[in-house]
Tab-separated table of C-alpha atoms and ligand atoms in Angstrom:
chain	number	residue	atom	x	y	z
A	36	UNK	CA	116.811	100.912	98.000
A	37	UNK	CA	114.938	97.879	96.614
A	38	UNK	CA	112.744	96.497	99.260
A	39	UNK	CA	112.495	92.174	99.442
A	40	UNK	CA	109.476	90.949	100.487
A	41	UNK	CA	109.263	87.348	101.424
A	42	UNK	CA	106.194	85.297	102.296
A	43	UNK	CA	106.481	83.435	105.771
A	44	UNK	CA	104.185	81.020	106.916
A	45	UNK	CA	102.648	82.390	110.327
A	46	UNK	CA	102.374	78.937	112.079
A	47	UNK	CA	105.583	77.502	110.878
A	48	UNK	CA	108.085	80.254	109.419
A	49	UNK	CA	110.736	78.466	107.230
A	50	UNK	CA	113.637	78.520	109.779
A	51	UNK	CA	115.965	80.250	106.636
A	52	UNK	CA	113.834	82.827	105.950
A	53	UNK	CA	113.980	83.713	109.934
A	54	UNK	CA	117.458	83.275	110.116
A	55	UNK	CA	118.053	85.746	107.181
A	56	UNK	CA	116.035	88.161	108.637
A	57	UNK	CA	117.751	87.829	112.106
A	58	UNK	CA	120.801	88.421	110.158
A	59	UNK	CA	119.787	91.205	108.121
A	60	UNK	CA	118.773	93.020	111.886
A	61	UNK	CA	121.591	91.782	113.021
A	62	UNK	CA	123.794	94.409	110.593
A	63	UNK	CA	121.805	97.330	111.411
A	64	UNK	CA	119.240	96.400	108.612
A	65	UNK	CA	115.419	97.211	108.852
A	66	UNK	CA	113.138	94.349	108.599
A	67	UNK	CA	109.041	94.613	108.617
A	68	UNK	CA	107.666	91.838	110.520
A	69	UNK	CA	104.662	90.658	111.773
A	70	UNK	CA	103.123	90.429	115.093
A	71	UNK	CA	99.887	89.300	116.924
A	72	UNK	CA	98.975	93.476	117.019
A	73	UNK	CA	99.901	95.093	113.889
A	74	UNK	CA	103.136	94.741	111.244
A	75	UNK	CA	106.081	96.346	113.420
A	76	UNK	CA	109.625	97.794	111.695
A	77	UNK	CA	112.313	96.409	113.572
A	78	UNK	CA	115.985	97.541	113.667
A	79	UNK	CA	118.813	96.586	115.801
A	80	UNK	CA	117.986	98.387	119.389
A	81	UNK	CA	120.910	98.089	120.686
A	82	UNK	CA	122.714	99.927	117.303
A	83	UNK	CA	122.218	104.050	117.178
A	84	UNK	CA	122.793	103.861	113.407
A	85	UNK	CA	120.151	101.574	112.899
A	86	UNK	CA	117.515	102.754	115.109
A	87	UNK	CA	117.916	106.151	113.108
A	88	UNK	CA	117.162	104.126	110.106
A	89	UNK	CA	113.467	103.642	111.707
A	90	UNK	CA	113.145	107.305	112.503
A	91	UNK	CA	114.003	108.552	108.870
A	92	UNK	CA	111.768	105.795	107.039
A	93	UNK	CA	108.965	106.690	108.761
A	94	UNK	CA	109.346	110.740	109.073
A	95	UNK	CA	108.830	109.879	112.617
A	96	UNK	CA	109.569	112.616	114.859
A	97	UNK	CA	112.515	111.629	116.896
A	98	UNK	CA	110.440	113.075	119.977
A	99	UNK	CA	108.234	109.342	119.862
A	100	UNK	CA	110.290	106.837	121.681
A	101	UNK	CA	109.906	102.926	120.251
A	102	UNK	CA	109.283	100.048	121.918
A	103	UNK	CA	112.234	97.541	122.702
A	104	UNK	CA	111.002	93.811	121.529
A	105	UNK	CA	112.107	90.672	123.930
A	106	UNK	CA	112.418	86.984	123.579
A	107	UNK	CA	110.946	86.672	127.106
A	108	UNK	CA	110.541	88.122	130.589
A	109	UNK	CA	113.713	87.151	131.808
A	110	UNK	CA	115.613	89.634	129.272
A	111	UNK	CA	113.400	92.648	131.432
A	112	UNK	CA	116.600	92.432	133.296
A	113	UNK	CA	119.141	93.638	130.389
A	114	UNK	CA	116.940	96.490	129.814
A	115	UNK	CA	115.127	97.851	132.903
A	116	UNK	CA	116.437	98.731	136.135
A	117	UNK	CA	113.422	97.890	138.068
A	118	UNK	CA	110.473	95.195	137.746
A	119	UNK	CA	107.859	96.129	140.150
A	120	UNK	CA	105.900	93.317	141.627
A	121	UNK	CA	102.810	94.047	139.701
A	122	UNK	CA	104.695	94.447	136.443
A	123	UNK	CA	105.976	91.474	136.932
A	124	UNK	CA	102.663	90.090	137.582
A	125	UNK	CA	100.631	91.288	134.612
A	126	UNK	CA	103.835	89.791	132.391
A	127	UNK	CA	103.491	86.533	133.896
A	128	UNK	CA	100.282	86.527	133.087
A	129	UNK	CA	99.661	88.209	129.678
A	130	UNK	CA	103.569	87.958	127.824
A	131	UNK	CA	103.568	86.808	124.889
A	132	UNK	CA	101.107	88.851	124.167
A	133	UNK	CA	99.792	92.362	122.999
A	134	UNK	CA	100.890	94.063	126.300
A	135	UNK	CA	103.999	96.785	126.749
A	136	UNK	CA	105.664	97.289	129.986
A	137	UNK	CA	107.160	101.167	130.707
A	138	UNK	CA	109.710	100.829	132.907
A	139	UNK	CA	112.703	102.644	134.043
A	140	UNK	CA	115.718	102.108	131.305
A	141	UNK	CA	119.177	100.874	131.918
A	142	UNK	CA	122.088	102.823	130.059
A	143	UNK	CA	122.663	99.866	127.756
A	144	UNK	CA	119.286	101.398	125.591
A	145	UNK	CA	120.040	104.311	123.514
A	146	UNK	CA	118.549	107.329	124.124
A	147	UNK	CA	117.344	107.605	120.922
A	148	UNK	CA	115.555	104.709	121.505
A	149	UNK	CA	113.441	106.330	124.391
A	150	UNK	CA	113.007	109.886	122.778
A	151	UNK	CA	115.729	110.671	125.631
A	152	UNK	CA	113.621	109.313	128.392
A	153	UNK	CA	114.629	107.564	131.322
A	154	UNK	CA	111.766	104.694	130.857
A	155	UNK	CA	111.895	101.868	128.283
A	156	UNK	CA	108.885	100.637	126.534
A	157	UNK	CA	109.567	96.331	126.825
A	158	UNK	CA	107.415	93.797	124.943
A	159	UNK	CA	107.389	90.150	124.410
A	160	UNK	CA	105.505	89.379	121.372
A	161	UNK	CA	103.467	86.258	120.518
A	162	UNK	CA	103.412	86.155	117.104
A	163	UNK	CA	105.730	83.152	115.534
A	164	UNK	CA	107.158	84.801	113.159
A	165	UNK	CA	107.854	87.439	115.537
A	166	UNK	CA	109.185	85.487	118.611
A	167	UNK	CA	111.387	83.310	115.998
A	168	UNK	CA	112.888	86.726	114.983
A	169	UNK	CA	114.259	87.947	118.300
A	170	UNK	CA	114.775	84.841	119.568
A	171	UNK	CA	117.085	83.875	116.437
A	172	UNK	CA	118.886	87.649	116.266
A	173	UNK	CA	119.638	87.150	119.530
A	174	UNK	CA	119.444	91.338	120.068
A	175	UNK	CA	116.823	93.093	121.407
A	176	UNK	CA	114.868	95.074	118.606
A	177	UNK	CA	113.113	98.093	118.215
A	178	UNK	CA	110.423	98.424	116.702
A	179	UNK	CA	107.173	101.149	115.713
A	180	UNK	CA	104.231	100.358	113.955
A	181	UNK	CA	105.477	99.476	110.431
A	182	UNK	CA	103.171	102.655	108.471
A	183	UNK	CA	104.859	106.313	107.572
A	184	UNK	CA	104.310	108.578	110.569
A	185	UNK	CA	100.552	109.700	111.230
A	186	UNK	CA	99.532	106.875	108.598
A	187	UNK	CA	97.030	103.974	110.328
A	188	UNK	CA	99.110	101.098	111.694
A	189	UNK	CA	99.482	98.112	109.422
A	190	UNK	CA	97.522	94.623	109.256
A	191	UNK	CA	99.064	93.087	106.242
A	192	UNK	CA	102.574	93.349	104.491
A	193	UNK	CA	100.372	95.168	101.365
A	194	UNK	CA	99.927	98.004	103.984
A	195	UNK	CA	103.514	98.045	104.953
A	196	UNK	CA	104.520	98.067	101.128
A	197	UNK	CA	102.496	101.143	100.649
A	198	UNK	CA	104.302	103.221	103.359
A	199	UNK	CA	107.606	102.085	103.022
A	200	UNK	CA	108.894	100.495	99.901
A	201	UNK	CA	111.741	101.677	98.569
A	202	UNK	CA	112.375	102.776	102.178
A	203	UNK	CA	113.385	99.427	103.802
A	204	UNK	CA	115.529	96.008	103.231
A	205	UNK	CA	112.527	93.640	103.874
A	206	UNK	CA	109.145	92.925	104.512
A	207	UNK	CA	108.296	89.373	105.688
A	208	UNK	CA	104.734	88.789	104.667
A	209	UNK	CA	102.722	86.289	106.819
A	210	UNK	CA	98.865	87.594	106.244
A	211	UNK	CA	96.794	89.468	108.047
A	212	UNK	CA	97.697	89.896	111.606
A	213	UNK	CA	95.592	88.507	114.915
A	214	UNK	CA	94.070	91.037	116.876
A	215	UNK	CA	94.676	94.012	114.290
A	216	UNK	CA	95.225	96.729	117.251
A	217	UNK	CA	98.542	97.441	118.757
A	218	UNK	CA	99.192	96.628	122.163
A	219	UNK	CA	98.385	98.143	125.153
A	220	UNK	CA	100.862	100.278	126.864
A	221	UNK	CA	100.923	100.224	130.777
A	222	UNK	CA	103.453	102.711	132.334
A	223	UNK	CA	105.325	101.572	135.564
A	224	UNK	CA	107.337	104.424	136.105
A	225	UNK	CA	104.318	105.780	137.878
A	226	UNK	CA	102.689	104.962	140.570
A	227	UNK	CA	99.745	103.899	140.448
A	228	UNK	CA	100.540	102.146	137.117
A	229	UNK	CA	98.707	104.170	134.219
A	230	UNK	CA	97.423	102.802	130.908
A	231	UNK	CA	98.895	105.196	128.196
A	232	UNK	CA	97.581	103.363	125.596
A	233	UNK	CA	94.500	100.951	125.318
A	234	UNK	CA	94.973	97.751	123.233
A	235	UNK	CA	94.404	94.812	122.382
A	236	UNK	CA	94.737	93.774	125.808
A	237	UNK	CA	91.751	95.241	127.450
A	238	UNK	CA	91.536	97.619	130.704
A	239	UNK	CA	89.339	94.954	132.086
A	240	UNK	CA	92.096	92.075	132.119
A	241	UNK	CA	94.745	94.492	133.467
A	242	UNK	CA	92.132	95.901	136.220
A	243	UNK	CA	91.676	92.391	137.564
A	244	UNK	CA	94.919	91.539	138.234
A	245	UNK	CA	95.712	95.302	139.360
A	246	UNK	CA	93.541	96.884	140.889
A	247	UNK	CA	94.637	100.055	141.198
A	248	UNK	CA	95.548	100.690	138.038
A	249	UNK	CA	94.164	104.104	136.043
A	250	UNK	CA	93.122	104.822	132.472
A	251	UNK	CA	95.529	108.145	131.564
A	252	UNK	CA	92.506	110.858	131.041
A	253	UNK	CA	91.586	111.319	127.341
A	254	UNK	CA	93.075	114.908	127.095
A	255	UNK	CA	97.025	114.524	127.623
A	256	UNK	CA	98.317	117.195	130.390
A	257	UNK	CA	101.635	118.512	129.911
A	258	UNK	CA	103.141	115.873	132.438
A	259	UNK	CA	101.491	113.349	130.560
A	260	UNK	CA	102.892	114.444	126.811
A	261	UNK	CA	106.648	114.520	128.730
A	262	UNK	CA	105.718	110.900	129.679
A	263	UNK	CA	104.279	109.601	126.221
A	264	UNK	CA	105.156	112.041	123.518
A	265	UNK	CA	103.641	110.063	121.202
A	266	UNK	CA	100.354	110.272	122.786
A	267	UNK	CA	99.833	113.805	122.106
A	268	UNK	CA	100.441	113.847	118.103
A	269	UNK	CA	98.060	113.448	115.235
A	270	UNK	CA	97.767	109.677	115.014
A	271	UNK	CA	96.313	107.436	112.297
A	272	UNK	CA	95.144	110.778	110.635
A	273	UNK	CA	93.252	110.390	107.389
A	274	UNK	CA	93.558	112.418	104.182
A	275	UNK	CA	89.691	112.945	104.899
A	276	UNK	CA	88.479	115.155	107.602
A	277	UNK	CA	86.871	112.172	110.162
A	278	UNK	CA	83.950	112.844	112.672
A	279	UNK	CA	83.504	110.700	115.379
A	280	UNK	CA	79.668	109.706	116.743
A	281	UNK	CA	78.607	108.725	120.085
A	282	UNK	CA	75.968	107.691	121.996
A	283	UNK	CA	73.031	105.024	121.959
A	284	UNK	CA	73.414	103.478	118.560
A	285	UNK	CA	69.643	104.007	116.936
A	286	UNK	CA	70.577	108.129	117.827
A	287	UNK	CA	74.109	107.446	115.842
A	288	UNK	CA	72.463	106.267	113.063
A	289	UNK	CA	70.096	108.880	112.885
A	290	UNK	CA	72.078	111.583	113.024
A	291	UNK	CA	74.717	110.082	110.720
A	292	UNK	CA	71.451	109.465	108.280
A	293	UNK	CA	70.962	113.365	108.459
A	294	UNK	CA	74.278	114.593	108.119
A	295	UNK	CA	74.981	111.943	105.112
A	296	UNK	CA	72.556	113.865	103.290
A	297	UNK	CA	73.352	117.364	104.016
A	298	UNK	CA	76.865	116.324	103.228
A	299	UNK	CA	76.067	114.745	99.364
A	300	UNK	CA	73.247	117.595	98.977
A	301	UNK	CA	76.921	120.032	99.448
A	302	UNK	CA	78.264	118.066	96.800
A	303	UNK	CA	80.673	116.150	99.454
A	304	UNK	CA	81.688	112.407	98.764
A	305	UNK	CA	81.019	110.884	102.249
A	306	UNK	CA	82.057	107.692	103.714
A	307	UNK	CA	80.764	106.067	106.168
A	308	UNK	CA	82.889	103.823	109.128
A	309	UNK	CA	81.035	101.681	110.825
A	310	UNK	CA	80.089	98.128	112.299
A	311	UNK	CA	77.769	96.097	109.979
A	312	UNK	CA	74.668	96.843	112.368
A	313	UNK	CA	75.186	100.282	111.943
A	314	UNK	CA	75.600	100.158	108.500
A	315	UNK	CA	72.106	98.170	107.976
A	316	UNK	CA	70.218	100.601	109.536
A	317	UNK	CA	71.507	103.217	107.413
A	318	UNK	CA	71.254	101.218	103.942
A	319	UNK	CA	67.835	102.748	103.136
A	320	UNK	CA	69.438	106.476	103.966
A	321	UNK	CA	72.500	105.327	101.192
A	322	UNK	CA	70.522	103.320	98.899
A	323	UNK	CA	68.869	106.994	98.260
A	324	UNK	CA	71.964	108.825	97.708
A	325	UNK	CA	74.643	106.383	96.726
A	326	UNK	CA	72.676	106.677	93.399
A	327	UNK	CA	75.411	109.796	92.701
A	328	UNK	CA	77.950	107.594	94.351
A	329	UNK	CA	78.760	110.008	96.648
A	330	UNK	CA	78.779	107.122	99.381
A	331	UNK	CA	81.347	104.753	100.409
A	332	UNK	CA	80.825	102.879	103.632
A	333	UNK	CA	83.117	100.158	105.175
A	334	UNK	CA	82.037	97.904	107.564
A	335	UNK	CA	84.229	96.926	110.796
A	336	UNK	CA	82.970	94.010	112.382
A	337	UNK	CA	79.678	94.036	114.568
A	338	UNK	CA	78.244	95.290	117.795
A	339	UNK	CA	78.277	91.691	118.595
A	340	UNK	CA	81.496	90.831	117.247
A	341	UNK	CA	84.068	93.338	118.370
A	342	UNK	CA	87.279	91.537	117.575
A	343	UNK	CA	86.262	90.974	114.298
A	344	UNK	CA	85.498	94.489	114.666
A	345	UNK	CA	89.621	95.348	115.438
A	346	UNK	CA	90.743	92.814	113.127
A	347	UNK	CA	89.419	94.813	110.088
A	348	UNK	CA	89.681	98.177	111.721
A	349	UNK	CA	92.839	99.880	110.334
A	350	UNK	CA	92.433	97.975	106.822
A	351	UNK	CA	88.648	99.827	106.181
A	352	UNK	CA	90.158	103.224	107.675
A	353	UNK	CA	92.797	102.911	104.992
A	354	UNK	CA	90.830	101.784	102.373
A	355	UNK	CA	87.869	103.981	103.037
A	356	UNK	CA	90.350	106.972	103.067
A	357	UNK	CA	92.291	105.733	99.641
A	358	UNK	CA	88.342	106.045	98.020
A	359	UNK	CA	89.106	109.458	98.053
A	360	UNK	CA	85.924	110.804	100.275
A	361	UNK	CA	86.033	114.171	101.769
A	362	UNK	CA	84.984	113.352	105.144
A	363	UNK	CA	84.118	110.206	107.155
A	364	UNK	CA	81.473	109.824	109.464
A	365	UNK	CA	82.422	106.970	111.764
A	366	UNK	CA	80.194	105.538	114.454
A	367	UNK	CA	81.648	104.548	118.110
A	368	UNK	CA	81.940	100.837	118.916
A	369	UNK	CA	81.738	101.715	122.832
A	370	UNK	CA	83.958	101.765	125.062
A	371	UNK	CA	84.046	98.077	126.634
A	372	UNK	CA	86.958	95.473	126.282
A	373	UNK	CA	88.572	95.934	122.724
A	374	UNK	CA	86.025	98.679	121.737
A	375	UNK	CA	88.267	100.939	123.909
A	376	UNK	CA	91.067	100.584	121.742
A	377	UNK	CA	88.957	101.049	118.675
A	378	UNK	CA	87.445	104.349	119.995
A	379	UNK	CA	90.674	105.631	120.924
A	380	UNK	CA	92.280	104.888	117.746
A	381	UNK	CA	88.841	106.764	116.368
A	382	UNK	CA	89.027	109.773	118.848
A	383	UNK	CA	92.793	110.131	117.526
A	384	UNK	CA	91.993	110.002	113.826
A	385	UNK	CA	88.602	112.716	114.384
A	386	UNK	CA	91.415	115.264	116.178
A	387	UNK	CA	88.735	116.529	118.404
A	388	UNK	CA	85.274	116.392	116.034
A	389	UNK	CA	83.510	114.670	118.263
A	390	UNK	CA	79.760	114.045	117.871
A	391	UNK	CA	77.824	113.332	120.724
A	392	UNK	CA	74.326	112.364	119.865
A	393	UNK	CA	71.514	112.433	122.469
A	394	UNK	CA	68.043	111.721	121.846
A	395	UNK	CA	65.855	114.352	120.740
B	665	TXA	O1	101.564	96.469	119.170
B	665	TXA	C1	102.452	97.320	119.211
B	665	TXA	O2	102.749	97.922	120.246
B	665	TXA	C2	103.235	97.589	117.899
B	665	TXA	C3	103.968	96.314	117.520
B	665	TXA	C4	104.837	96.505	116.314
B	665	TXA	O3	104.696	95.858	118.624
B	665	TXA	N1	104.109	98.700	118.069
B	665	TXA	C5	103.671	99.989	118.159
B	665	TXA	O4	104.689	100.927	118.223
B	665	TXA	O5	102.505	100.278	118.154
B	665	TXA	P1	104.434	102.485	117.997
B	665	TXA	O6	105.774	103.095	117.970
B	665	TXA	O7	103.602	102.684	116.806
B	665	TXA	O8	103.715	102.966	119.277
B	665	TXA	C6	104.411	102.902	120.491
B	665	TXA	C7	104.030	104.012	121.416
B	665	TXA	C8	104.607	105.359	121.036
B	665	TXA	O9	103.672	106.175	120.422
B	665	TXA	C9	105.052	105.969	122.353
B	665	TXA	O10	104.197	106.992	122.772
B	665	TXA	C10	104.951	104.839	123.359
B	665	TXA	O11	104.631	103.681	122.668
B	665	TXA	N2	106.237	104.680	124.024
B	665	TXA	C11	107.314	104.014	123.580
B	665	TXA	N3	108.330	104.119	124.440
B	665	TXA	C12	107.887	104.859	125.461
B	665	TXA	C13	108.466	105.346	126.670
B	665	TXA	N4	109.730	105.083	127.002
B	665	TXA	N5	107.703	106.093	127.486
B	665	TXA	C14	106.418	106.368	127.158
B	665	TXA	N6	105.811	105.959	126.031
B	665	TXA	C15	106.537	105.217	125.198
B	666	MG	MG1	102.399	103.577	115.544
């Protein structure tokens, strides 16, 4: 299959170009699209045939349900069977936006859509592009994280080319997303409400409008994999075996400093993850060694600028990983606001190596 790709401007897409696309989803097509979060590969949700399409470019596991994409809240309706008060609440306040909605599904959406679930994942995205597309095709749309499966979610359409051309019918290309992290997941069917996933709406904006909502523990239970499969496997896993370091940042660096020379002295090619501050601190520990070039370090954002920090998050774990290093030592942005997100995305990429540093 030869994949289109189609430049759209982000603040105005050309109404033909949207229209096309709408079309192409429309006849069970896939289409690549942006939104505020990450690139997203939308197919027809309402269309089995189509939706299988997703599942088979990807090499997702047909166990990981997808979200369903919405013009706006009032098509909850078509697809749920219940909108609890507070659900209803945090939409009113935060759609469009990065925030998904787990409620409990009406028969109209596919079981294949859900993983065979009986909650749907709803979203109303924010992006132009984005809301132009469902708006115009007029269908609800489904719609993962545009990369192959356990590949680090997509920022720009280059990303989404190097998963899956070949693969899909088009790729509309409007630059680098927003907010760079996908959205954050909040699942009604329980109650209290629980946050399944943390994104790029933060725990703090959700807490203050519901209070007595939880953050699902780190470790998934067995309840909790039946309730978001696609919690439990291997995501945004590198080709390089990633390490994960916590604690004050001055003990970070440190240690990082010690293990990025025990690592070159094996004859490892290291790379280093990191916000900028980090990354200064250690420049005299890599100016020593990167002689060899056995160093690679990518920067994501600051300490002090953490959605900078998610906006260039996936592309320097991709990039950093292409370099062809052997391991990655990545230090923890924290676990305020959007840094959250990041360290779970981190946490899920280390697959349990996690470093915590405490002062010696
Ligand atoms: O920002 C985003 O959410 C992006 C853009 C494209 O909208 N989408 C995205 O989709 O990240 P995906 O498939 O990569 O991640 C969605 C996750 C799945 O891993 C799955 O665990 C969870 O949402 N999910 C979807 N439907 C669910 C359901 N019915 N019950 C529980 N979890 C669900
Ligand atoms: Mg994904």
């Amino acid at each position: 299959m030869k994949t289109r790709i189609v430049r759209v401007d982000a603040q105005q897409p050309d109404p033909a170009v949207i229209e096309e696309a709408a079309a192409a989803l429309r006849e069970g097509k896939l289409v690549a699209f942006p939104t505020e979060t990450v690139y997203g590969l939308g197919a027809h949700a309402l269309d089995e045939a189509a939706v299988q399409k997703i599942f088979d470019a990807k090499e997702r596991p047909a166990t990981d349900p997808l979200i369903v994409h919405i013009a706006h809240v009032g098509q909850v309706i078509q697809c749920a069977t219940a909108f609890p008060a507070n659900a209803r609440k945090l939409a009113l306040a935060f759609w469009a936006g990065p925030l998904t909605l787990i409620l409990p599904k009406k028969p109209s959406i596919p079981d294949l859509v859900t993983a065979g679930l009986p909650n749907v994942a709803l979203r109303v995205p924010s992006h132009r592009v984005a809301r132009a597309l469902v708006e115009t095709a007029g269908i609800p749309i489904a719609a993962p994280s545009a990369n192959r499966f356990s590949r680090p979610s997509p920022t720009t359409a280059a990303h989404v080319k190097a998963d899956l051309e070949g693969r899909i019918d088009l790729i509309l290309d409007a630059g680098a997303t927003d907010i760079g992290l996908e959205s954050t997941i909040v699942d009604f069917s329980v109650d209290p409400p629980v946050v399944r996933r943390p994104g790029g709406l933060t725990f703090e904006q959700i807490h203050s409008l519901v209070p007595d909502v939880v953050l699902a523990a780190g470790q998934a239970t067995a309840l909790e994999a039946q309730l978001a499969p696609g919690q439990l496997t291997r995501h945004y896993a590198p080709r390089a075996v990633l390490t994960l370091y916590e604690g004050d940042p001055p003990d970070v660096v440190k240690q990082i400093g010690a293990d990025v020379r025990t690592a070159v002295a094996g004859g490892l090619k290291v790379g280093i993850l990191a916000p900028e501050d980090d990354l200064k601190a250690l420049a005299p520990i890599i100016a020593a060694t990167a002689s060899a070039g056995r160093v690679e370090v990518r920067p994501y954002g600051s300490r002090s600028d953490v959605e900078r920090g998610a906006r260039e998050f996936f592309a320097a774990l991709r990039d950093l990983d292409a370099s062809g290093v052997a391991v990655i030592f990545a230090s923890s942005p924290g676990t305020e606001g959007l840094a959250l997100a990041i360290r779970d995305r981190l946490s899920r990429a280390a697959d349990g190596r996690i470093k915590t540093v405490v002062q010696s």
